[in-house]
CSV table of C-alpha atoms and ligand atoms in Angstrom, one decimal:
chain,number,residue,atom,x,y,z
A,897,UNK,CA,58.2,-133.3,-60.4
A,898,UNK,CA,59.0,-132.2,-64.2
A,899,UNK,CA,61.4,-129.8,-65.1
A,900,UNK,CA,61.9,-129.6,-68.7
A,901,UNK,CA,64.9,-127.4,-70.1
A,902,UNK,CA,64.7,-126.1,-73.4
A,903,UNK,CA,68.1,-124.7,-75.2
A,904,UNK,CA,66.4,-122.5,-77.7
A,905,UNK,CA,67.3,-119.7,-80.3
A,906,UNK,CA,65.7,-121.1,-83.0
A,907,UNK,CA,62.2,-121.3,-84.8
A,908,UNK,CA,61.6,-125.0,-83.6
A,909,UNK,CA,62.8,-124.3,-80.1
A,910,UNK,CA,59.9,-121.2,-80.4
A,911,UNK,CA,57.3,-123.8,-81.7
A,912,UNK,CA,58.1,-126.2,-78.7
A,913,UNK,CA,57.8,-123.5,-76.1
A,914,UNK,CA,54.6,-123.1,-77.4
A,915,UNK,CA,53.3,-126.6,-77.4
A,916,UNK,CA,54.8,-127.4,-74.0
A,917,UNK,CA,53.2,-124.1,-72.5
A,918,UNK,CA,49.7,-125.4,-74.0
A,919,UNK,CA,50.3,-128.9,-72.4
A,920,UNK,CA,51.4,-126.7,-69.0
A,921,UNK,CA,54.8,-128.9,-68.8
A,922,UNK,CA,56.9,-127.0,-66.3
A,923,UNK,CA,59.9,-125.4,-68.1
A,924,UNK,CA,62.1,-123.2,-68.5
A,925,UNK,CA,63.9,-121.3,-72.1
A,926,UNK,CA,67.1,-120.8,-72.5
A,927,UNK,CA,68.9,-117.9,-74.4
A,928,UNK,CA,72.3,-117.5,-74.9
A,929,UNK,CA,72.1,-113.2,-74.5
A,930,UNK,CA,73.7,-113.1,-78.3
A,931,UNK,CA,70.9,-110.2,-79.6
A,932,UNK,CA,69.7,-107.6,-77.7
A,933,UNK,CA,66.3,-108.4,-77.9
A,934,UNK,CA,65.3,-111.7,-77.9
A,935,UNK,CA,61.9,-113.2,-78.8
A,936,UNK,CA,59.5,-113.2,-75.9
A,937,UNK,CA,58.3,-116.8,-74.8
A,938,UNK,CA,55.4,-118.4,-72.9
A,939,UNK,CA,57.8,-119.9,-70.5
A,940,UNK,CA,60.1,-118.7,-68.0
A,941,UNK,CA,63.3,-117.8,-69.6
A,942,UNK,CA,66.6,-117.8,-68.4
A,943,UNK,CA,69.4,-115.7,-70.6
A,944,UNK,CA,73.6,-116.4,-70.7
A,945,UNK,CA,75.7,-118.8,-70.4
A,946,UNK,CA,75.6,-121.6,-67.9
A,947,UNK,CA,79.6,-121.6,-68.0
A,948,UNK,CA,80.4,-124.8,-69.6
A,949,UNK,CA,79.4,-128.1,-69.4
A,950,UNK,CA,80.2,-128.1,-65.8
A,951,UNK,CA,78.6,-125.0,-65.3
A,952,UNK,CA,75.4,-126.5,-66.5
A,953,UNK,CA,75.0,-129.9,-65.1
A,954,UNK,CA,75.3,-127.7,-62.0
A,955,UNK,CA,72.1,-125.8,-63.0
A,956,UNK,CA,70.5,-129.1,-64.0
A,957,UNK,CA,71.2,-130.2,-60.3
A,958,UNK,CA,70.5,-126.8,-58.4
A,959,UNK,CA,67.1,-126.4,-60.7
A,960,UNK,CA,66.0,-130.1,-60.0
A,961,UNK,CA,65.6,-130.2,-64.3
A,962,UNK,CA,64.3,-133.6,-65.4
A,963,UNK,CA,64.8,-133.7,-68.5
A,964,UNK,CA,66.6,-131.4,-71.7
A,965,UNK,CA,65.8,-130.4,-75.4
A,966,UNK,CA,68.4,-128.8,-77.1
A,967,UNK,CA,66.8,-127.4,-79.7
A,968,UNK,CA,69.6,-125.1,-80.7
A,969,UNK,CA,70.9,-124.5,-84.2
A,970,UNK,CA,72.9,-126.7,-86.1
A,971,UNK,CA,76.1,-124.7,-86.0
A,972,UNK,CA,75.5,-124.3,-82.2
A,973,UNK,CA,78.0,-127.2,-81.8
A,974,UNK,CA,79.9,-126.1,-78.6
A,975,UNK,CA,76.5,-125.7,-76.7
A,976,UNK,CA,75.1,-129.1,-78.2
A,977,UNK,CA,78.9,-130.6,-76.6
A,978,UNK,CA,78.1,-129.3,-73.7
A,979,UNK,CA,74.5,-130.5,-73.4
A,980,UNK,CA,75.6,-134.1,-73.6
A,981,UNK,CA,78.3,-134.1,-71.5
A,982,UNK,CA,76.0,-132.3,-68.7
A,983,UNK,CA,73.2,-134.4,-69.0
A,984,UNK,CA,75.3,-137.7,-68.7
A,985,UNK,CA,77.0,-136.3,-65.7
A,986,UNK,CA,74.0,-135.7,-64.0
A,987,UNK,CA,71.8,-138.1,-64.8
A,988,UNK,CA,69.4,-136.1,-66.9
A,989,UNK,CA,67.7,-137.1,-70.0
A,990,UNK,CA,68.5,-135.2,-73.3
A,991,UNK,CA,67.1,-135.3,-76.9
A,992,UNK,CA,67.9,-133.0,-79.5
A,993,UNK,CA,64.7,-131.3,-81.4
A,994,UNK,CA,67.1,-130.8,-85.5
A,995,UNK,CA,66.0,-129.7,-88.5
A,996,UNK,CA,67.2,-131.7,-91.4
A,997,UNK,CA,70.2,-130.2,-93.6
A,998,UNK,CA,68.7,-128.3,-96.9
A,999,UNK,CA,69.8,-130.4,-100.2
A,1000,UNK,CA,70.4,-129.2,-103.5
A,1001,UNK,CA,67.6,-128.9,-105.9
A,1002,UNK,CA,67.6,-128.6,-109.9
A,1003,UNK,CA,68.5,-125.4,-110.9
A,1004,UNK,CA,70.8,-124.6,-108.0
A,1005,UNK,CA,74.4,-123.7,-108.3
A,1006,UNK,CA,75.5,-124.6,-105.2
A,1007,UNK,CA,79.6,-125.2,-103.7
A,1008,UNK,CA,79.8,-126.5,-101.0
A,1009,UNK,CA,82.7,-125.7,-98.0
A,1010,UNK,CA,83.1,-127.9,-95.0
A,1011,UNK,CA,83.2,-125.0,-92.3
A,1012,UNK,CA,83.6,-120.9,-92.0
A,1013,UNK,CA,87.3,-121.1,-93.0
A,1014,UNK,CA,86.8,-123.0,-96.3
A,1015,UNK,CA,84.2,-120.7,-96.9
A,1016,UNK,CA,86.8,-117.9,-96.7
A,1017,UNK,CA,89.8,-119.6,-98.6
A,1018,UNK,CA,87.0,-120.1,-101.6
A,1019,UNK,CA,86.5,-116.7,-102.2
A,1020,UNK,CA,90.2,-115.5,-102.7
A,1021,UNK,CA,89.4,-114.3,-106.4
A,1022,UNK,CA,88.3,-111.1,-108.3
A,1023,UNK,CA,86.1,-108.9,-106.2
A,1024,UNK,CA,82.1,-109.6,-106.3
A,1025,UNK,CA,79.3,-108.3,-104.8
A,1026,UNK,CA,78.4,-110.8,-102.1
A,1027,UNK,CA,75.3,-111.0,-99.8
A,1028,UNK,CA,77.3,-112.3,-96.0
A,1029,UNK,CA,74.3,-114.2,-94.7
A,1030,UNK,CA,76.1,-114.9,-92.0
A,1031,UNK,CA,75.7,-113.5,-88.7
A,1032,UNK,CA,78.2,-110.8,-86.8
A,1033,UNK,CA,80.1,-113.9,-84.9
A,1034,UNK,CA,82.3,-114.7,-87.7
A,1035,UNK,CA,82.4,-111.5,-89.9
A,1036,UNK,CA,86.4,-111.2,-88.7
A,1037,UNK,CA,87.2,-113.9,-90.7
A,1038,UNK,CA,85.7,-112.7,-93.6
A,1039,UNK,CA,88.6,-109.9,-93.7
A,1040,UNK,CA,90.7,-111.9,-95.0
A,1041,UNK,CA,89.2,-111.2,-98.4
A,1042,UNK,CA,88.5,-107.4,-97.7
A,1043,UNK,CA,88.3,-107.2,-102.3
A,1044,UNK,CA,84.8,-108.0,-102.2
A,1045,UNK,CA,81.5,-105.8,-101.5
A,1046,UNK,CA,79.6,-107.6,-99.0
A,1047,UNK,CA,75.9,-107.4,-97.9
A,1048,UNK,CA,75.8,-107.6,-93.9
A,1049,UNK,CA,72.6,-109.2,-92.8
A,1050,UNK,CA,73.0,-108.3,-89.1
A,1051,UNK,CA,70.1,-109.1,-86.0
A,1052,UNK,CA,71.4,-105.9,-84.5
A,1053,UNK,CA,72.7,-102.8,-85.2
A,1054,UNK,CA,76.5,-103.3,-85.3
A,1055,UNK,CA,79.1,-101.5,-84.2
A,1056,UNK,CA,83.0,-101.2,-85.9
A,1057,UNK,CA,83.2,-103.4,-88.6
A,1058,UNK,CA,85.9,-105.8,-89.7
A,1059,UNK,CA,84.8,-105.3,-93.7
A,1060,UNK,CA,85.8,-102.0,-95.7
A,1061,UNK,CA,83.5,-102.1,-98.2
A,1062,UNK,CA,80.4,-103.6,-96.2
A,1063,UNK,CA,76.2,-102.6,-96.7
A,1064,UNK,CA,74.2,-103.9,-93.4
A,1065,UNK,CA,70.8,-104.5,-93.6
A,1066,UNK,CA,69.5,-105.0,-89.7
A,1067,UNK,CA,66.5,-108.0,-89.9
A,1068,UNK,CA,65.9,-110.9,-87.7
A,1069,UNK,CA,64.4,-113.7,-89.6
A,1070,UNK,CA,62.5,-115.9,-90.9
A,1071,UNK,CA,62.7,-113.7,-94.3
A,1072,UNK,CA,60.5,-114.7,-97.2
A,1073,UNK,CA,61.3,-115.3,-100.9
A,1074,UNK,CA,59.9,-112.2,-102.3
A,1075,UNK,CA,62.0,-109.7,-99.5
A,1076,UNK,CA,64.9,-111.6,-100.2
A,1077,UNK,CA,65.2,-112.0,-104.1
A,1078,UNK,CA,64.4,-107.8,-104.1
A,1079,UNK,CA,67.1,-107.1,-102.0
A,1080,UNK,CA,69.5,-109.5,-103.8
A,1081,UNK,CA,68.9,-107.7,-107.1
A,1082,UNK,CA,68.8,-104.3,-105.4
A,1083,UNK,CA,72.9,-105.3,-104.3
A,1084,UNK,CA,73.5,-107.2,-107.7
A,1085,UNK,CA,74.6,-109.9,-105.6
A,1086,UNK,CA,76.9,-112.5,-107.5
A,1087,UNK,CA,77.4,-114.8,-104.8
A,1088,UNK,CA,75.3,-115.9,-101.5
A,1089,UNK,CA,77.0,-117.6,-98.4
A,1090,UNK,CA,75.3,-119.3,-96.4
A,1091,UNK,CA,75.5,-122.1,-94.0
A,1092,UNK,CA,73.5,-125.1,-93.6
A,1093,UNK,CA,70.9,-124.0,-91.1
A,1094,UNK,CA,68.1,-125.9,-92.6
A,1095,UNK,CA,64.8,-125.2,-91.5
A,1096,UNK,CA,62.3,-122.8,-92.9
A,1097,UNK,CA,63.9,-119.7,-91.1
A,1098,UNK,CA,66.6,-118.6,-93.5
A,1099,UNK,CA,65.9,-120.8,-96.7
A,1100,UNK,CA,64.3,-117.8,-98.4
A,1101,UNK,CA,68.3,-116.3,-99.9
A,1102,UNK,CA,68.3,-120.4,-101.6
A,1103,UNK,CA,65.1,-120.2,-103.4
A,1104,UNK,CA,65.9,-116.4,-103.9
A,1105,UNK,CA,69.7,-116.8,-105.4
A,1106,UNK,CA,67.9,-120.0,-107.5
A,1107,UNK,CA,65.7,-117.4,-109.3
A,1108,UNK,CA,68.0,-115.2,-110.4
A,1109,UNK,CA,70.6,-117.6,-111.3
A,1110,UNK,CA,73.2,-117.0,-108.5
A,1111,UNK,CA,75.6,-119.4,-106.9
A,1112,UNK,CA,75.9,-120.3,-103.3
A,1113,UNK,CA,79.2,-121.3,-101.3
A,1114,UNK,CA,76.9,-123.6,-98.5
A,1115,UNK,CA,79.2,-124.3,-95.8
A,1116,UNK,CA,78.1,-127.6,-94.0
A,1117,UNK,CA,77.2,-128.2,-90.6
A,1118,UNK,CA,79.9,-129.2,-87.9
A,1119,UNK,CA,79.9,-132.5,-86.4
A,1120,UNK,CA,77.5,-132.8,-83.6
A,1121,UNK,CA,78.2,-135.6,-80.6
A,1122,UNK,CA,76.1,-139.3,-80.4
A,1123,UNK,CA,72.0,-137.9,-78.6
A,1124,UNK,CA,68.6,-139.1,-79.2
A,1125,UNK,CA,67.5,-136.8,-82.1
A,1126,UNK,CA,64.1,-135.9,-82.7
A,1127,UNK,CA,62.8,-133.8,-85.6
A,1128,UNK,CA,59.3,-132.5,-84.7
A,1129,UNK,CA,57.7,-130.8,-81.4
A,1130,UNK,CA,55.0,-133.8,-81.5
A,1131,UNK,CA,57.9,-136.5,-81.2
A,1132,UNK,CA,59.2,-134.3,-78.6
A,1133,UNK,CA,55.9,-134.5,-76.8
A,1134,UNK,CA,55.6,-137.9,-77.5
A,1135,UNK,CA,59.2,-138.6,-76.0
A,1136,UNK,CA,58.4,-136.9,-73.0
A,1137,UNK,CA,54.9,-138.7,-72.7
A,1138,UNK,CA,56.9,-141.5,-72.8
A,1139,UNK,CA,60.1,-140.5,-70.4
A,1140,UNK,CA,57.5,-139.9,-67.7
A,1141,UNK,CA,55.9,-136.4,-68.2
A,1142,UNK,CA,52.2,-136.0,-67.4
A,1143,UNK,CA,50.9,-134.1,-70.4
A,1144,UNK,CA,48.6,-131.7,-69.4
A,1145,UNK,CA,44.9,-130.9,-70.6
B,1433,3Y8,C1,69.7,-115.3,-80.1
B,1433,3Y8,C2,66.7,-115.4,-80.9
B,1433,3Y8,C3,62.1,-117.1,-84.8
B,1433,3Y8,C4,63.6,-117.6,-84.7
B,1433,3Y8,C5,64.4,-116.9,-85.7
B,1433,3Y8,C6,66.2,-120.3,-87.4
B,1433,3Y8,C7,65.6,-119.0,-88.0
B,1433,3Y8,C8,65.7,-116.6,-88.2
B,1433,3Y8,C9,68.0,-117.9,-89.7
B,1433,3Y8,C10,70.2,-114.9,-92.9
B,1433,3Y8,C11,70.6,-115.9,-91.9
B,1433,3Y8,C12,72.0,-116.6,-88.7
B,1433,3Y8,C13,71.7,-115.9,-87.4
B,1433,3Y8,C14,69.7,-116.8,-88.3
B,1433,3Y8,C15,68.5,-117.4,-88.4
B,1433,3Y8,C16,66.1,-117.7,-87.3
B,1433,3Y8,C17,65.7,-117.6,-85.9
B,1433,3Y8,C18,67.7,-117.7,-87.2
B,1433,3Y8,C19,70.7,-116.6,-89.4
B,1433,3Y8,C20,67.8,-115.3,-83.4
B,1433,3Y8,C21,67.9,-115.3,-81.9
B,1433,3Y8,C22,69.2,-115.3,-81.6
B,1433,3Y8,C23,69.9,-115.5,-82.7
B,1433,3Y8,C24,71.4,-115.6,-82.7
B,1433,3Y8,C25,72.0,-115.4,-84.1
B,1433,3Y8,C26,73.5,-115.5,-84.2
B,1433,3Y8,C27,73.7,-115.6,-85.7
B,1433,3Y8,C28,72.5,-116.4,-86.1
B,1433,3Y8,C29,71.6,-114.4,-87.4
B,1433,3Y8,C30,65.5,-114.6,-81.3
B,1433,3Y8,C31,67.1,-114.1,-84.1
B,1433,3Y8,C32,73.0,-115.7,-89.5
B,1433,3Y8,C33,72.6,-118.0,-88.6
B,1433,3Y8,O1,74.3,-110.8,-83.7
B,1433,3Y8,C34,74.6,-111.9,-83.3
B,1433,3Y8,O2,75.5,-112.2,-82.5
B,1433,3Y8,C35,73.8,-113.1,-83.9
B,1433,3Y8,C36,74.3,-114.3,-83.6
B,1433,3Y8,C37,74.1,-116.7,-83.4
B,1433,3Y8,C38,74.9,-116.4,-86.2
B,1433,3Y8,C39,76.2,-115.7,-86.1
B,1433,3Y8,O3,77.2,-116.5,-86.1
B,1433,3Y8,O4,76.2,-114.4,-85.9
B,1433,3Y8,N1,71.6,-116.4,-85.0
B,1433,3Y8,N2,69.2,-115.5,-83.8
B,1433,3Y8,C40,69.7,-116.7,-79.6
B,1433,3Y8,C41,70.2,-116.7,-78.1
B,1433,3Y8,O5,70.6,-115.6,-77.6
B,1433,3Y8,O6,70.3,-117.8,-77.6
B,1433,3Y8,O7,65.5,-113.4,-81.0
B,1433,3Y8,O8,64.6,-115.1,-81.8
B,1433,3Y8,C42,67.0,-116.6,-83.8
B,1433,3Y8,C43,66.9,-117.0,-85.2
B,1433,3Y8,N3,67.9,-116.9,-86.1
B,1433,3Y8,O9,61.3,-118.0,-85.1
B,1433,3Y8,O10,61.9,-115.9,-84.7
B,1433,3Y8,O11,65.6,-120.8,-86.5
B,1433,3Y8,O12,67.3,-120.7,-87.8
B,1433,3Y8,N4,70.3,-116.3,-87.2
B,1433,3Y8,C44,72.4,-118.9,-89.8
B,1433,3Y8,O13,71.5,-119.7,-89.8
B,1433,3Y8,O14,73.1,-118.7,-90.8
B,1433,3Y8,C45,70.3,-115.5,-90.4
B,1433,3Y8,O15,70.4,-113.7,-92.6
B,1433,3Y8,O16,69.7,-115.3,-94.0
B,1434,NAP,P1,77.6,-122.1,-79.4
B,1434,NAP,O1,78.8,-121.5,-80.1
B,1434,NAP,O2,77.4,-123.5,-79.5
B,1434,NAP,O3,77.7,-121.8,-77.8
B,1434,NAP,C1,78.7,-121.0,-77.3
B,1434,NAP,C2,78.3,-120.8,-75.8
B,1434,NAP,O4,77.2,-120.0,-75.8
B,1434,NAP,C3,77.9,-122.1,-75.1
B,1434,NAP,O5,79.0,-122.8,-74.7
B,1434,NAP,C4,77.1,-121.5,-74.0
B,1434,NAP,O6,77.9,-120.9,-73.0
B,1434,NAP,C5,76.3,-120.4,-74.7
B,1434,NAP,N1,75.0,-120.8,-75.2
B,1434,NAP,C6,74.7,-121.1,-76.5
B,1434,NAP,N2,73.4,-121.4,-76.7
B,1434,NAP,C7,72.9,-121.2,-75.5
B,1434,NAP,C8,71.5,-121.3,-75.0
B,1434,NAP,N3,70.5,-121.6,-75.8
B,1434,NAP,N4,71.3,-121.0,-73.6
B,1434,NAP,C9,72.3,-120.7,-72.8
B,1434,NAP,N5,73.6,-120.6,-73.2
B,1434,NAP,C10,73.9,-120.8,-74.5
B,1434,NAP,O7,76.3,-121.3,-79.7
B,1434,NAP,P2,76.0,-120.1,-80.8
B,1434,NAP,O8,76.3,-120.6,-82.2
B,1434,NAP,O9,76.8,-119.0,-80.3
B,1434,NAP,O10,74.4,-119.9,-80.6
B,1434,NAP,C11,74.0,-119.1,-79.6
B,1434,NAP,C12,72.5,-119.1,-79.6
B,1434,NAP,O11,72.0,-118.6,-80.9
B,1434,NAP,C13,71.8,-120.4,-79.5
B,1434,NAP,O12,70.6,-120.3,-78.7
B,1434,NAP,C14,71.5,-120.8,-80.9
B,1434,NAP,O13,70.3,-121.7,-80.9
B,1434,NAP,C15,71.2,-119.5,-81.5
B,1434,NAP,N6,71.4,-119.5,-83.0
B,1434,NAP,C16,72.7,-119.7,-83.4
B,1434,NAP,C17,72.9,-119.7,-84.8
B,1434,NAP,C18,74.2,-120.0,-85.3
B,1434,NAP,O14,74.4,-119.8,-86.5
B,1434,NAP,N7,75.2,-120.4,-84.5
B,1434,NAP,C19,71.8,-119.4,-85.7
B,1434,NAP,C20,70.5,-119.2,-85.1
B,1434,NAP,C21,70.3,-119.2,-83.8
B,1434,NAP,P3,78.4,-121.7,-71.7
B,1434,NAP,O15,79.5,-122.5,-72.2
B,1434,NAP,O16,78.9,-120.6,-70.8
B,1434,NAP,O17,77.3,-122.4,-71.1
């Protein structure tokens, strides 16, 4: 009998649920619990940790899963760890559902960091208005260049913040091109960061800074481990077609 667990939190995680809840594949969607509210599915979903890898090649055991999609984001590295080192231990298959990295185009002024910290260290200089496109997880390490006046793009309301001179604006994604070059002009933003998500979901602050000229510290994805990758939901379906799932109607 199929079980199919899908590690979700992103845009193509939300387009598989949707094709595998059409196809009436039995599975189940998992959150981590990061926002308050989370997107409704047309699956079961299951919200939290599992507690580590062990913690979830136990749940791939108690929950009889047959097979895994980790169709988490990019800089969801720890989970993506995890996800492999489950699945080998217990026998379950795993592919990965990604999203290629965003490249450069003509006209961009881009810098590129390898990771949150060199992100940071590049921004030591004269203070600038700076849209943090960021997330809340890692705004702490932003204080350690508390000179500059940042734009917060938060999914929640947040509470204390780690940034003195800080404007939040609370939206969950995707954005779009024209919301996000109004409120870059609105701030005077001189400098986006951003990191490699790629995807459709957040790309809207690349074409927006492009327009009006702005540059962009892009901080690259982490290294993810050695899986079976997969970059749309019909190879997913087609992968599972062909690992054994009856697709439905
Ligand atoms: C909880 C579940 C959809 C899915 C929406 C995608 C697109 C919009 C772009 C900016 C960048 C950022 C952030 C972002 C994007 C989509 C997608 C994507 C970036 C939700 C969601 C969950 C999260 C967690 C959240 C993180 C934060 C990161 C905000 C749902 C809305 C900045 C990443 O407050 C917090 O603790 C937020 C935490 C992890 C990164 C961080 O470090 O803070 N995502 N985002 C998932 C869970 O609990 O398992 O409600 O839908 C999903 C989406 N976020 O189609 O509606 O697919 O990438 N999410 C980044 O890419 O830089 C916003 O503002 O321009
Ligand atoms: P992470 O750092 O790789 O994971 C940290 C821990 O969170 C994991 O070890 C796991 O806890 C738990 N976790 C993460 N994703 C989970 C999921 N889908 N279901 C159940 N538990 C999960 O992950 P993250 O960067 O915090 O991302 C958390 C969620 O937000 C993911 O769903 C991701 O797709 C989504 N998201 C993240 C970003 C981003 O920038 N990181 C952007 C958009 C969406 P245990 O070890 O206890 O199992």
């Amino acid at each position: 009998m199929t079980h199919l667990l899908i590690l979700g939190g992103t845009t193509e995680a939300n387009a598989l649920a949707k094709a595998v809840a059409e196809q009436g594949i039995p599975a189940t969607y998992s959150y981590a619990g990061r926002v308050e509210n989370p997107r409704p599915q047309p699956l079961p979903v299951r919200v939290g940790g599992f507690g580590g890898a062990e913690g979830l090649a136990r749940y791939l055991r108690d929950q009889a899963v047959t097979h895994v999609v980790d169709a988490t984001h990019p800089f969801a590295a720890q989970m993506s760890g995890n996800a492999v080192a489950a699945c080998r231990e217990a026998g379950v298959t795993l592919a990965a559902l990604t999203r290629p990295a965003w490249t450069a185009q003509e006209g961009d002024r881009w810098h590129h960091v390898p990771d949150i910290d060199g992100a940071v260290a590049a921004m030591s200089g004269a203070p600038q208005r700076v849209f943090l496109a960021v997330g809340r997880m890692h705004l702490e390490d932003f204080a350690a260049q508390p000179q500059h006046r940042y734009l917060l793009r938060l999914v929640d309301e947040p509470g204390a913040l780690p940034l003195p001179n800080c404007d939040v604006v609370v939206s969950r994604g995707p954005f779009t091109f024209a919301d996000d070059q109004a409120l870059m002009r609105q701030h005077g933003i001189e400098l986006v960061v951003s990191k490699n998500a790629g995807g459709t979901g957040a790309r809207a602050k690349l074409d927006a800074a492009r327009a009006l000229g702005v540059p962009v510290l892009m901080i690259d994805r982490p290294d993810l481990p050695q899986r079976t990758e997969l970059s749309s939901v019909a190879q997913v379906l087609d992968w599972l077609a062909h690992s054994g799932v009856n697709l439905g109607v």
